[in-house]
CSV table of C-alpha atoms (C1' of nucleotides) in Angstrom, one decimal:
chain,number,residue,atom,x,y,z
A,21,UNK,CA,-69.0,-88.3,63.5
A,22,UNK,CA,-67.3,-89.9,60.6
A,23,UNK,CA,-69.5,-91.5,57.9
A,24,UNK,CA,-69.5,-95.5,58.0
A,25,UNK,CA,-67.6,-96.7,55.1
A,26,UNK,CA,-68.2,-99.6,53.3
A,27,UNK,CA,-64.7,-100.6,51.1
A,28,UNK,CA,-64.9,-103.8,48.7
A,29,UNK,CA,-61.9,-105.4,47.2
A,30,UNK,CA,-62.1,-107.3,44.1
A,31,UNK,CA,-59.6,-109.9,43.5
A,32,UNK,CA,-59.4,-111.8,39.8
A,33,UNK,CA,-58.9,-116.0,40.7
A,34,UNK,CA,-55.7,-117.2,39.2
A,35,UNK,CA,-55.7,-114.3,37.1
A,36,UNK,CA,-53.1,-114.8,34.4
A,37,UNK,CA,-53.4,-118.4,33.9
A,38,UNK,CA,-57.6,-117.8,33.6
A,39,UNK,CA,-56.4,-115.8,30.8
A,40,UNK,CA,-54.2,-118.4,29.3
A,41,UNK,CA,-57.1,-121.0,30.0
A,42,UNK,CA,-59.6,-118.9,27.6
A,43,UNK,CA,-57.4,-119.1,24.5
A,44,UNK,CA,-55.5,-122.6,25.5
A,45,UNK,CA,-58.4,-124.9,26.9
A,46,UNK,CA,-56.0,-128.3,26.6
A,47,UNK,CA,-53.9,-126.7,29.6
A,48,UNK,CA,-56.8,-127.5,32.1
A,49,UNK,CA,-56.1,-129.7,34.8
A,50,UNK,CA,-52.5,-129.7,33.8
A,51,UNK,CA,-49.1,-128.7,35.7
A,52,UNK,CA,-48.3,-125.2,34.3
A,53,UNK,CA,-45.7,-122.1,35.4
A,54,UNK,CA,-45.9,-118.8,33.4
A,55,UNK,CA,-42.8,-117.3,33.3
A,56,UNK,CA,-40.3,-116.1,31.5
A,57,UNK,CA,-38.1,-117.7,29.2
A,58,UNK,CA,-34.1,-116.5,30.3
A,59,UNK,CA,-32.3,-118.9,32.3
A,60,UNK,CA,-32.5,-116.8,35.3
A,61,UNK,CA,-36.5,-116.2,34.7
A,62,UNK,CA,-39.1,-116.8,37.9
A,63,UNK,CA,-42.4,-118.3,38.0
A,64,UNK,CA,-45.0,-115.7,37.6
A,65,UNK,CA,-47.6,-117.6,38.4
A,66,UNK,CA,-48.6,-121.4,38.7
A,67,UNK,CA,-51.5,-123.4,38.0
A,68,UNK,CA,-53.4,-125.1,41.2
A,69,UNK,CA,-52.4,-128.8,39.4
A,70,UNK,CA,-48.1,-127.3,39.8
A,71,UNK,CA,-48.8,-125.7,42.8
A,72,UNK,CA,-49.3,-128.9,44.4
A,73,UNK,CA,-45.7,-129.6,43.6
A,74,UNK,CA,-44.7,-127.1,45.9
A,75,UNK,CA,-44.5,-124.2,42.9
A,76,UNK,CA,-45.2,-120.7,44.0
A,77,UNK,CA,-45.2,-117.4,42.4
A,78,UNK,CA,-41.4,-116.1,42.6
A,79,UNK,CA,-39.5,-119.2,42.4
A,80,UNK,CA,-36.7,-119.4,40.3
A,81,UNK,CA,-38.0,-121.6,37.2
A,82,UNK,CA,-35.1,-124.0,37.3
A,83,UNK,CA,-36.4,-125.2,40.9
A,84,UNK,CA,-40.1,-125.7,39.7
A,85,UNK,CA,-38.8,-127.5,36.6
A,86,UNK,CA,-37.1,-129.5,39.1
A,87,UNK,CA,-39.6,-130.0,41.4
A,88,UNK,CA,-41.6,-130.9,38.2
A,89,UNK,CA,-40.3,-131.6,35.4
A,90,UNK,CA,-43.3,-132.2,33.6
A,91,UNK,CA,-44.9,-129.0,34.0
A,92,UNK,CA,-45.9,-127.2,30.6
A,93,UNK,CA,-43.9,-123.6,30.6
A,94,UNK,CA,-46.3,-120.5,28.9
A,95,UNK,CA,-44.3,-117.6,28.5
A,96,UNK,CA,-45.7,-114.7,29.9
A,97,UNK,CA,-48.0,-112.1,27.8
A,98,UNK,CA,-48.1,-108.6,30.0
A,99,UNK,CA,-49.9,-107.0,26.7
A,100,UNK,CA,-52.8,-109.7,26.5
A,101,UNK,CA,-53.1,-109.8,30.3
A,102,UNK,CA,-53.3,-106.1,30.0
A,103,UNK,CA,-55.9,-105.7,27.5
A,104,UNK,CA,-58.2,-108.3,29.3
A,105,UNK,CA,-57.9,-106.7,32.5
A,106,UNK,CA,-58.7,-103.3,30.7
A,107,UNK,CA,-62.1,-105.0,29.6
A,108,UNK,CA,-62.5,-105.7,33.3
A,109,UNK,CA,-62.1,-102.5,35.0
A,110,UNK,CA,-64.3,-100.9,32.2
A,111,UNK,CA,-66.9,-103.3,33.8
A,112,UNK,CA,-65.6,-101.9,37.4
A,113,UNK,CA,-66.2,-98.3,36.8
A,114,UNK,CA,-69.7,-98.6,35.4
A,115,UNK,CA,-70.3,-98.7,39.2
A,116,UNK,CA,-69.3,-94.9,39.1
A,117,UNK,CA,-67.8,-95.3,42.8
A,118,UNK,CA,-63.9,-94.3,43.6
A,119,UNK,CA,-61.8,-96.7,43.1
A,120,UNK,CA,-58.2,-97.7,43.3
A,121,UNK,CA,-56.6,-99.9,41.2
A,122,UNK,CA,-54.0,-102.2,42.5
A,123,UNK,CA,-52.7,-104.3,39.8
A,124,UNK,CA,-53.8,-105.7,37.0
A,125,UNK,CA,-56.1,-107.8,38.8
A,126,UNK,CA,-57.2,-106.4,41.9
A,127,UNK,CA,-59.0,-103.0,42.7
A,128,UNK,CA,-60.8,-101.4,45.8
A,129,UNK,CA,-64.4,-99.8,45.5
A,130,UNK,CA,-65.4,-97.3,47.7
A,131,UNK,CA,-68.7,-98.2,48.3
A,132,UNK,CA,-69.5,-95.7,51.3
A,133,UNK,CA,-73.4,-94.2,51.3
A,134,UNK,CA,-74.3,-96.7,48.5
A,135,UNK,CA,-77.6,-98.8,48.4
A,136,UNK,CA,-76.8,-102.5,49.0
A,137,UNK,CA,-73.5,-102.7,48.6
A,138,UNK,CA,-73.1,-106.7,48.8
A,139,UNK,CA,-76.2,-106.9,45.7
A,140,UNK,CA,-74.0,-104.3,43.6
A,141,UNK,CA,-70.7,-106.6,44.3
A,142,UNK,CA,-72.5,-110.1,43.1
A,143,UNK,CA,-73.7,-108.5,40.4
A,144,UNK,CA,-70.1,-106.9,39.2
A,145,UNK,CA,-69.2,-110.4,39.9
A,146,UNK,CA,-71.7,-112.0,37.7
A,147,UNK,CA,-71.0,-109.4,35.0
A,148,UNK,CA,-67.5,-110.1,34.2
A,149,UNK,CA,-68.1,-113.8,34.8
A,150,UNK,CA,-70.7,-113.7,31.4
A,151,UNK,CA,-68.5,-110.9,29.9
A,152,UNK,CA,-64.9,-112.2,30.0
A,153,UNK,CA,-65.4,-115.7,31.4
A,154,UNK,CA,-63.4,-115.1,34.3
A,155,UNK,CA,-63.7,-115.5,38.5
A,156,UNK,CA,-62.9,-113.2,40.9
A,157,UNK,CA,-63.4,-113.3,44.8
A,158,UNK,CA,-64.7,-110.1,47.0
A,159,UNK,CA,-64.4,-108.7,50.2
A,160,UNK,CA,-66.2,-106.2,51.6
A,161,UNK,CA,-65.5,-104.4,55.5
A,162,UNK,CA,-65.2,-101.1,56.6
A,163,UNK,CA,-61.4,-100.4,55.0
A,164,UNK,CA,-59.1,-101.7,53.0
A,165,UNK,CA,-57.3,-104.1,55.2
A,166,UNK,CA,-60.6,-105.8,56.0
A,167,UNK,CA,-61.6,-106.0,52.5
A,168,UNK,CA,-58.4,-107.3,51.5
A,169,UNK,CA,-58.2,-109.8,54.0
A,170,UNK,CA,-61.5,-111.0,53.4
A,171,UNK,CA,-60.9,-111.3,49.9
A,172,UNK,CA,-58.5,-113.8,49.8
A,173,UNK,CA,-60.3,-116.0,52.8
A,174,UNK,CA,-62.4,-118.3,50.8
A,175,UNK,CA,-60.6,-118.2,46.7
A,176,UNK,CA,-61.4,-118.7,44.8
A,177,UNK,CA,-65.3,-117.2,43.8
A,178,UNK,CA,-65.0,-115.9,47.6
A,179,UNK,CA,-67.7,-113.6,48.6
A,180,UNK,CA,-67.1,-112.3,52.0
A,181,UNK,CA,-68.0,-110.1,54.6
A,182,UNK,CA,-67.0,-108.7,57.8
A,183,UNK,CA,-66.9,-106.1,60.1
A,184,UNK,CA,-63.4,-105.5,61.6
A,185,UNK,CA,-64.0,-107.0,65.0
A,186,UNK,CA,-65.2,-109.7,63.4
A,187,UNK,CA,-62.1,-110.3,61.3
A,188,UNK,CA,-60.1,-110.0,64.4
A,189,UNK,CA,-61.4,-113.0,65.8
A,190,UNK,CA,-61.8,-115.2,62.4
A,191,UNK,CA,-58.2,-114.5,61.3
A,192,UNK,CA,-56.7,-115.0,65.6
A,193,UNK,CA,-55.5,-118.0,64.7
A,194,UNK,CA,-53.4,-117.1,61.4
A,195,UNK,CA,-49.6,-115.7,61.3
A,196,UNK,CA,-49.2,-112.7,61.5
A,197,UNK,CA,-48.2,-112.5,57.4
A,198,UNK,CA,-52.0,-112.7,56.8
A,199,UNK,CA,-51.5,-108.9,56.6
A,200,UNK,CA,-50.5,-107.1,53.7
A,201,UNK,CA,-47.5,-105.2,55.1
A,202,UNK,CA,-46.7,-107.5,57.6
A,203,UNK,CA,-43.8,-109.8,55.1
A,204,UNK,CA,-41.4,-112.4,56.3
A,205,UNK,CA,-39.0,-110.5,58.1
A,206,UNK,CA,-41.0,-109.0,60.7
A,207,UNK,CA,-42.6,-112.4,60.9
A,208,UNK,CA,-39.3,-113.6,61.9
A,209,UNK,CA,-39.0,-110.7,64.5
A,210,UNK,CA,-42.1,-111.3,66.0
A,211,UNK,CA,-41.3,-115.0,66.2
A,212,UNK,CA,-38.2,-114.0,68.0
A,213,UNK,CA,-40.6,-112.4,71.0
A,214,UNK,CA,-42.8,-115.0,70.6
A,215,UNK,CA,-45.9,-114.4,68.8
A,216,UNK,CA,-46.9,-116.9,65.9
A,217,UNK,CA,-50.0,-115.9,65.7
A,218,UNK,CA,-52.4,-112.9,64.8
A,219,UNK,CA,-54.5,-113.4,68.4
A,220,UNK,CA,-50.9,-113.1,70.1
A,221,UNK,CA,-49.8,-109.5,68.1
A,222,UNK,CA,-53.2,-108.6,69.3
A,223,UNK,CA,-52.7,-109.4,72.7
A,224,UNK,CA,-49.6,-107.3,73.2
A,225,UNK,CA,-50.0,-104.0,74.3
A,226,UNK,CA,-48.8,-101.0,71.9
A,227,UNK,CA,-45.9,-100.1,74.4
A,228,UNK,CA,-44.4,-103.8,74.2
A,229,UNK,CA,-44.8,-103.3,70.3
A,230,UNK,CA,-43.1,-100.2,70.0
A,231,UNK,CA,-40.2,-101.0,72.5
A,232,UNK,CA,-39.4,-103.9,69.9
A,233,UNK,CA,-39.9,-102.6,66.9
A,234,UNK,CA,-40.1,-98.6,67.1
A,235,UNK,CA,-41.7,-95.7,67.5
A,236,UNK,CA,-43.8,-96.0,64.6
A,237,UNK,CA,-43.6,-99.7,63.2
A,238,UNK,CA,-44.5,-100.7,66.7
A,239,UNK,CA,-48.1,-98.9,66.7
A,240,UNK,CA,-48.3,-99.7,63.0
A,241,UNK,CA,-48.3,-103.5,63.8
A,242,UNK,CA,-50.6,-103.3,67.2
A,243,UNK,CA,-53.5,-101.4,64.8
A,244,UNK,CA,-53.0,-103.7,61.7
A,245,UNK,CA,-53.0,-107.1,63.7
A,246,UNK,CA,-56.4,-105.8,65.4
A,247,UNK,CA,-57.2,-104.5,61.5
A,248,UNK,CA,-57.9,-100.9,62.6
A,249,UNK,CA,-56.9,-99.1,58.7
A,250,UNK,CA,-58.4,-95.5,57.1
A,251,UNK,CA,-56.4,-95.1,54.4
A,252,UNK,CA,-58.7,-93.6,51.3
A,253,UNK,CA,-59.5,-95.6,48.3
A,254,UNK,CA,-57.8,-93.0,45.9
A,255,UNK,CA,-55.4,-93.8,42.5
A,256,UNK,CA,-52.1,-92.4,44.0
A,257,UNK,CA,-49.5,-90.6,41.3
A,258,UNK,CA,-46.9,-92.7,40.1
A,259,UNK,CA,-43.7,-91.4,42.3
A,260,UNK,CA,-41.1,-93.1,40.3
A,261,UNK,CA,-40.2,-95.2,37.2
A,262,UNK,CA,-37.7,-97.6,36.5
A,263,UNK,CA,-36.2,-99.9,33.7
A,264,UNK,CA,-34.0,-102.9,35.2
A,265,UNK,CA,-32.7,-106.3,33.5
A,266,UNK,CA,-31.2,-109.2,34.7
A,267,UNK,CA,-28.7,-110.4,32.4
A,268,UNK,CA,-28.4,-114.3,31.4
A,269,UNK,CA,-24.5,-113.8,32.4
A,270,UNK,CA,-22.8,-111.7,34.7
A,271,UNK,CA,-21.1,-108.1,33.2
A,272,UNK,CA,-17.4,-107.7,34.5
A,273,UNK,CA,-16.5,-105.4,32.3
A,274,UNK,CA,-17.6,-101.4,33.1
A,275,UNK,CA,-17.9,-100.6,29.1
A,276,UNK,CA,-20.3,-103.2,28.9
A,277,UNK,CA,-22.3,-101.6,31.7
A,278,UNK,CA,-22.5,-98.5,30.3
A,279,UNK,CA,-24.2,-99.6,27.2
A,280,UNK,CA,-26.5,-101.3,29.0
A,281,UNK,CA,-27.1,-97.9,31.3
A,282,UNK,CA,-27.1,-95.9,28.1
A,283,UNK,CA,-29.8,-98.6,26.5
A,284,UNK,CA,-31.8,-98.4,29.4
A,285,UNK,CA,-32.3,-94.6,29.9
A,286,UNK,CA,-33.6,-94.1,26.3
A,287,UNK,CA,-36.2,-96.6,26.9
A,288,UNK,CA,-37.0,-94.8,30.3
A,289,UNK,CA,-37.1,-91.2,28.8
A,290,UNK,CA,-38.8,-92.8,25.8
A,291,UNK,CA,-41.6,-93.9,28.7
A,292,UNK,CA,-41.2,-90.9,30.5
A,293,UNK,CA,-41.8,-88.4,28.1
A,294,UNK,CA,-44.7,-90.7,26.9
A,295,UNK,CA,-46.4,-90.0,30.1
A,296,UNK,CA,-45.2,-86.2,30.5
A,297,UNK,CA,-43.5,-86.7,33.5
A,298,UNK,CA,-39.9,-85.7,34.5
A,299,UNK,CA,-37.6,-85.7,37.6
A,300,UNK,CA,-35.2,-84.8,39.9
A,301,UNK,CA,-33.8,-87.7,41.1
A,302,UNK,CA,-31.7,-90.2,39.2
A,303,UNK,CA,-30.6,-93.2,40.7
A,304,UNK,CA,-29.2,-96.7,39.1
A,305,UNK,CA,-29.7,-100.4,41.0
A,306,UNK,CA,-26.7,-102.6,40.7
A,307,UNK,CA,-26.9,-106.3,42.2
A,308,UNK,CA,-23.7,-108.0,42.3
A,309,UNK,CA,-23.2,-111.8,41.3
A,310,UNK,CA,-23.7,-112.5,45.4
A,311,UNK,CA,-27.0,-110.8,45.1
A,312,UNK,CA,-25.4,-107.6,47.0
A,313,UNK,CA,-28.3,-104.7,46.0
A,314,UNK,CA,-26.4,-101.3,46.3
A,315,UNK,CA,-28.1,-98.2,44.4
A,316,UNK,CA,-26.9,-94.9,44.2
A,317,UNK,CA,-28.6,-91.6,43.4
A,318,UNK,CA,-28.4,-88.1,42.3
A,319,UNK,CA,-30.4,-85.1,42.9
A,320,UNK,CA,-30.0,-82.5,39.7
A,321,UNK,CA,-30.9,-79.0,39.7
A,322,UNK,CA,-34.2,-79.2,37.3
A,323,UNK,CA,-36.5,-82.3,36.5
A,324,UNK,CA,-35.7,-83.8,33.1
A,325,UNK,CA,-36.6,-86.8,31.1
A,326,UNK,CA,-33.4,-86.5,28.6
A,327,UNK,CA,-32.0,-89.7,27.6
A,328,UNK,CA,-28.4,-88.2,27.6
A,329,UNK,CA,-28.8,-86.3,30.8
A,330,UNK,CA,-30.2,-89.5,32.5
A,331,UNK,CA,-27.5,-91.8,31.0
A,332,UNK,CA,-24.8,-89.4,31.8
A,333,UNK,CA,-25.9,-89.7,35.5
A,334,UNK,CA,-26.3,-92.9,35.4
A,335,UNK,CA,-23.1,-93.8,34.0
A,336,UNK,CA,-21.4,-91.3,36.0
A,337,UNK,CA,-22.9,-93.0,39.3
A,338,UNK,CA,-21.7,-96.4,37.9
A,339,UNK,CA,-17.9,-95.5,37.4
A,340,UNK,CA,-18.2,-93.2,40.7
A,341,UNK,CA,-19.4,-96.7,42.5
A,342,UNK,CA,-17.3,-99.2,40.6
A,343,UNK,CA,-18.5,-102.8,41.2
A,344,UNK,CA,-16.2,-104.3,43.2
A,345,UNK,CA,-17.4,-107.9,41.9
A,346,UNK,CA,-19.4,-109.2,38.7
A,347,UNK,CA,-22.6,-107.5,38.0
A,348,UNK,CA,-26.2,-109.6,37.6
A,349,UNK,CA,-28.4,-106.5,37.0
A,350,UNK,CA,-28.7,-103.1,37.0
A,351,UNK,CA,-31.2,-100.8,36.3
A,352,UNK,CA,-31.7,-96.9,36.4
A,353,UNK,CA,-34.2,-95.3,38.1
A,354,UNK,CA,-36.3,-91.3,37.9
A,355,UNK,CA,-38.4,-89.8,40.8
A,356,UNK,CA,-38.5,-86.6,42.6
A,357,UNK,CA,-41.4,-85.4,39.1
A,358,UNK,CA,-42.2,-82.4,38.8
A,359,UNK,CA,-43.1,-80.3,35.7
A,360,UNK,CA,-40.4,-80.6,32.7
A,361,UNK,CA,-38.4,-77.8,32.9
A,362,UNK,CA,-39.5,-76.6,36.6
A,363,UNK,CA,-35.7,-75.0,37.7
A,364,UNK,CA,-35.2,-75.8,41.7
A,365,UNK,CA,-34.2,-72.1,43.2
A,366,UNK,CA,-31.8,-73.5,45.4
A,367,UNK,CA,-28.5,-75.7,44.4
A,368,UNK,CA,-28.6,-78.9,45.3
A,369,UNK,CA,-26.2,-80.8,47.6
A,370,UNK,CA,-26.8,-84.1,46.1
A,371,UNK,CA,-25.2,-82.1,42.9
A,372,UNK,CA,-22.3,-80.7,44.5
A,373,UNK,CA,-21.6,-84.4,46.2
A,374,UNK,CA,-21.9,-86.1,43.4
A,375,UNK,CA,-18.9,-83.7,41.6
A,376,UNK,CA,-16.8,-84.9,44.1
A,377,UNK,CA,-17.6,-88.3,43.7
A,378,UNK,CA,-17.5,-88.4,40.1
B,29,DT,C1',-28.4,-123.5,35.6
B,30,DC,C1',-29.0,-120.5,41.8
B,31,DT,C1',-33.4,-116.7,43.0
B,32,DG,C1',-37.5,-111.1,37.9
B,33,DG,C1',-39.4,-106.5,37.2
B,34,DG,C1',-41.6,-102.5,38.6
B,35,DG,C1',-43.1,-100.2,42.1
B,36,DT,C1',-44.2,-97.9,47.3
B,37,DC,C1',-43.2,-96.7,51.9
B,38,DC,C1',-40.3,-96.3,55.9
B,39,DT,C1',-36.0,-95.4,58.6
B,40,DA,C1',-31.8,-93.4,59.7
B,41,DG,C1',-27.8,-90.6,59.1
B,42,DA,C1',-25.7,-86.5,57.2
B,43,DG,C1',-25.5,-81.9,55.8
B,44,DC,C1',-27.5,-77.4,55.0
B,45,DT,C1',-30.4,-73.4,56.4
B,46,DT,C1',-32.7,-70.6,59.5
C,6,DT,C1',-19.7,-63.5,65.2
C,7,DC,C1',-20.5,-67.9,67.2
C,8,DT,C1',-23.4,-71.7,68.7
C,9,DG,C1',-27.2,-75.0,69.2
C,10,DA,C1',-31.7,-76.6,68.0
C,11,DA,C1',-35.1,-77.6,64.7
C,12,DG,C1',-36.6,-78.6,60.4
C,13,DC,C1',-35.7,-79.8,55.8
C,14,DT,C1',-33.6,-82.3,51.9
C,15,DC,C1',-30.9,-85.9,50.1
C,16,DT,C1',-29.0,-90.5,50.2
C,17,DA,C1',-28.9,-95.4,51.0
C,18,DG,C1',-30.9,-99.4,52.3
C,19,DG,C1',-34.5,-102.5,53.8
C,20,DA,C1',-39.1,-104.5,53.7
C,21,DC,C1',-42.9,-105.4,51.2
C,22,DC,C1',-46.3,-106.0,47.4
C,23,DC,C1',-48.2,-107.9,42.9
DNA sequence: TCTGGGGTCCTAGAGCTT
DNA sequence: TCTGAAGCTCTAGGACCC
């Protein structure tokens, strides 16, 4: 019989603008969006005071400006929020547990066979409260999903715990986008075959699920809504790495989009030799000025990080796709690592392809 | 003023090899 | 030598997350 796991998830309140709080006190109790400052730039986050104006995380910041104009903009600071959150996760793995960090904020603990895992939680809690000055909510069930779930139940300084059947019935009630991989669009879907709720996707039985939404998405959503999960707590290997920017006005002209390509593939092999990895697989974004998203990808014989090799395919892609319409972004993309240098016995078809296309 | 950046995972179709 | 099935890889796009 399978050992009874015990899985926290630890969730930072309001991360990023607790941060800003610590070295700007005035902003308390005010309206304020970090985000970034280009005209096309999008809320990273919002205070609770410009939340209440209808801003959310994601929203274009010419719509919170003019939902509220007032709001006081603080541009965002990845390094500092990065350094703090280092200081935090130090704290985290003085518990010596596994653990898998999610973003700079959140983090599961595997807290299986451990003595009292709800005293070693409150105490983490209390530790980075006196430490760094800074909230965070907890959930704690037997996987992720619960954990997760229960996290974000009562933000912020939540502290909660369930088993799974007892976050089936709690949560009944909610939409189905309560669940991490359950987003908007299957919301929509589900809506369609009328369930709004979480109690309705449980009532449905697995065949109903699967003749609407597939073999394998169907069963996916049947065991999520009822929170059945046993994915590990393990730090997964990074399986690709990009560079993409949104430009303030649309490209139209192909030479311009090869310097940017060109630009953008040095600062990826720059990061990718950095982290010793290399791959197989290069691939370029390109979203046109109706927000189109095509991308288009090559497969080469050996994993590289080479800033000419990449920008040659990447360039090579762009004039092989030619944008039919302005350009808003692009961005280039590696994946398929493997070791530098590792030669693929086989030629590749993606390779041959990609002759003809070019 | 019209909607970021950096990721993961899944699906489906096509082509190649065995 | 031809053919079909199965399995694999690659490509492209979509959904989702923080």
């Amino acid at each position: 019989m399978a050992a009874k796991r015990t899985i926290a998830h630890l969730d930072m309140d309001a991360f990023y603008f607790s941060v800003e709080l610590l070295r700007r006190p005035e902003l308390r109790g005010e309206p304020v969006i970090i985000a970034g400052t280009s005209p096309r730039a999008v809320v990273t986050t919002a205070s609770y005071e410009a939340r209440m104006f209808g801003i959310g995380s994601a929203m274009p910041v010419f719509q919170a400006r003019r939902r509220c104009p007032q709001a006081i903009s603080v541009p965002v600071d990845m390094a500092h929020y990065r350094e703090v959150s280092g200081r935090v996760m130090a704290l985290v793995d003085e518990l010596d547990v596994p653990r898998q960090r999610v973003s700079l904020d959140e983090v599961y603990l595997d807290l299986s066979g451990v003595r009292d895992p709800v005293w070693r939680m409150s105490t983490l809690v209390r530790r980075i409260a006196e430490a760094e000055r800074l909230d965070a909510s907890v959930g704690i069930g037997p996987s992720k999903l619960v954990a997760k779930v229960a996290s974000d139940a009562e933000k912020p300084r939540g502290f909660v715990v369930l088993s799974r059947e007892e976050a089936a019935k709690r949560f009944a009630s909610e939409p189905p986008t309560l669940i991490p991989g359950i987003g908007g669009r299957t919301a929509e879907r589900l809506e369609r075959i009328g369930i709004r709720t979480l109690g309705e996707l449980q009532a449905r039985s697995v065949d109903q699920l699967r003749s609407a939404f597939g073999e394998r998405h169907g069963p996916y959503l049947s065991a999520r809504a009822r929170f059945h999960c046993d994915s590990p707590v393990a730090e997964g290997e990074a399986k690709s790495r990009s560079v993409e920017s949104t430009f303030d006005r649309d490209l139209g002209r192909i030479i311009e989009m090869e310097e940017v390509l060109a630009h953008q593939s040095t600062r990826l092999s720059e990061e990718l030799r950095r982290r010793n990895l290399a791959g197989r697989t290069i691939a370029i974004k390109v979203k046109l000025d109706d927000f189109t998203t095509i991308t288009r990808s090559r497969t080469v014989a050996e994993p590289t990080n080479d800033a000419a090799t990449i920008s040659h395919t990447a360039r090579a892609l762009l004039r092989a796709y030619a944008p039919p319409r302005p350009v808003r972004l692009l961005g280039v993309r590696v994946a398929a690592f493997a070791a530098p240098g590792a030669a693929v016995s086989q030629p590749v078809r993606g390779e041959n392809l990609s002759l003809i296309a070019s």
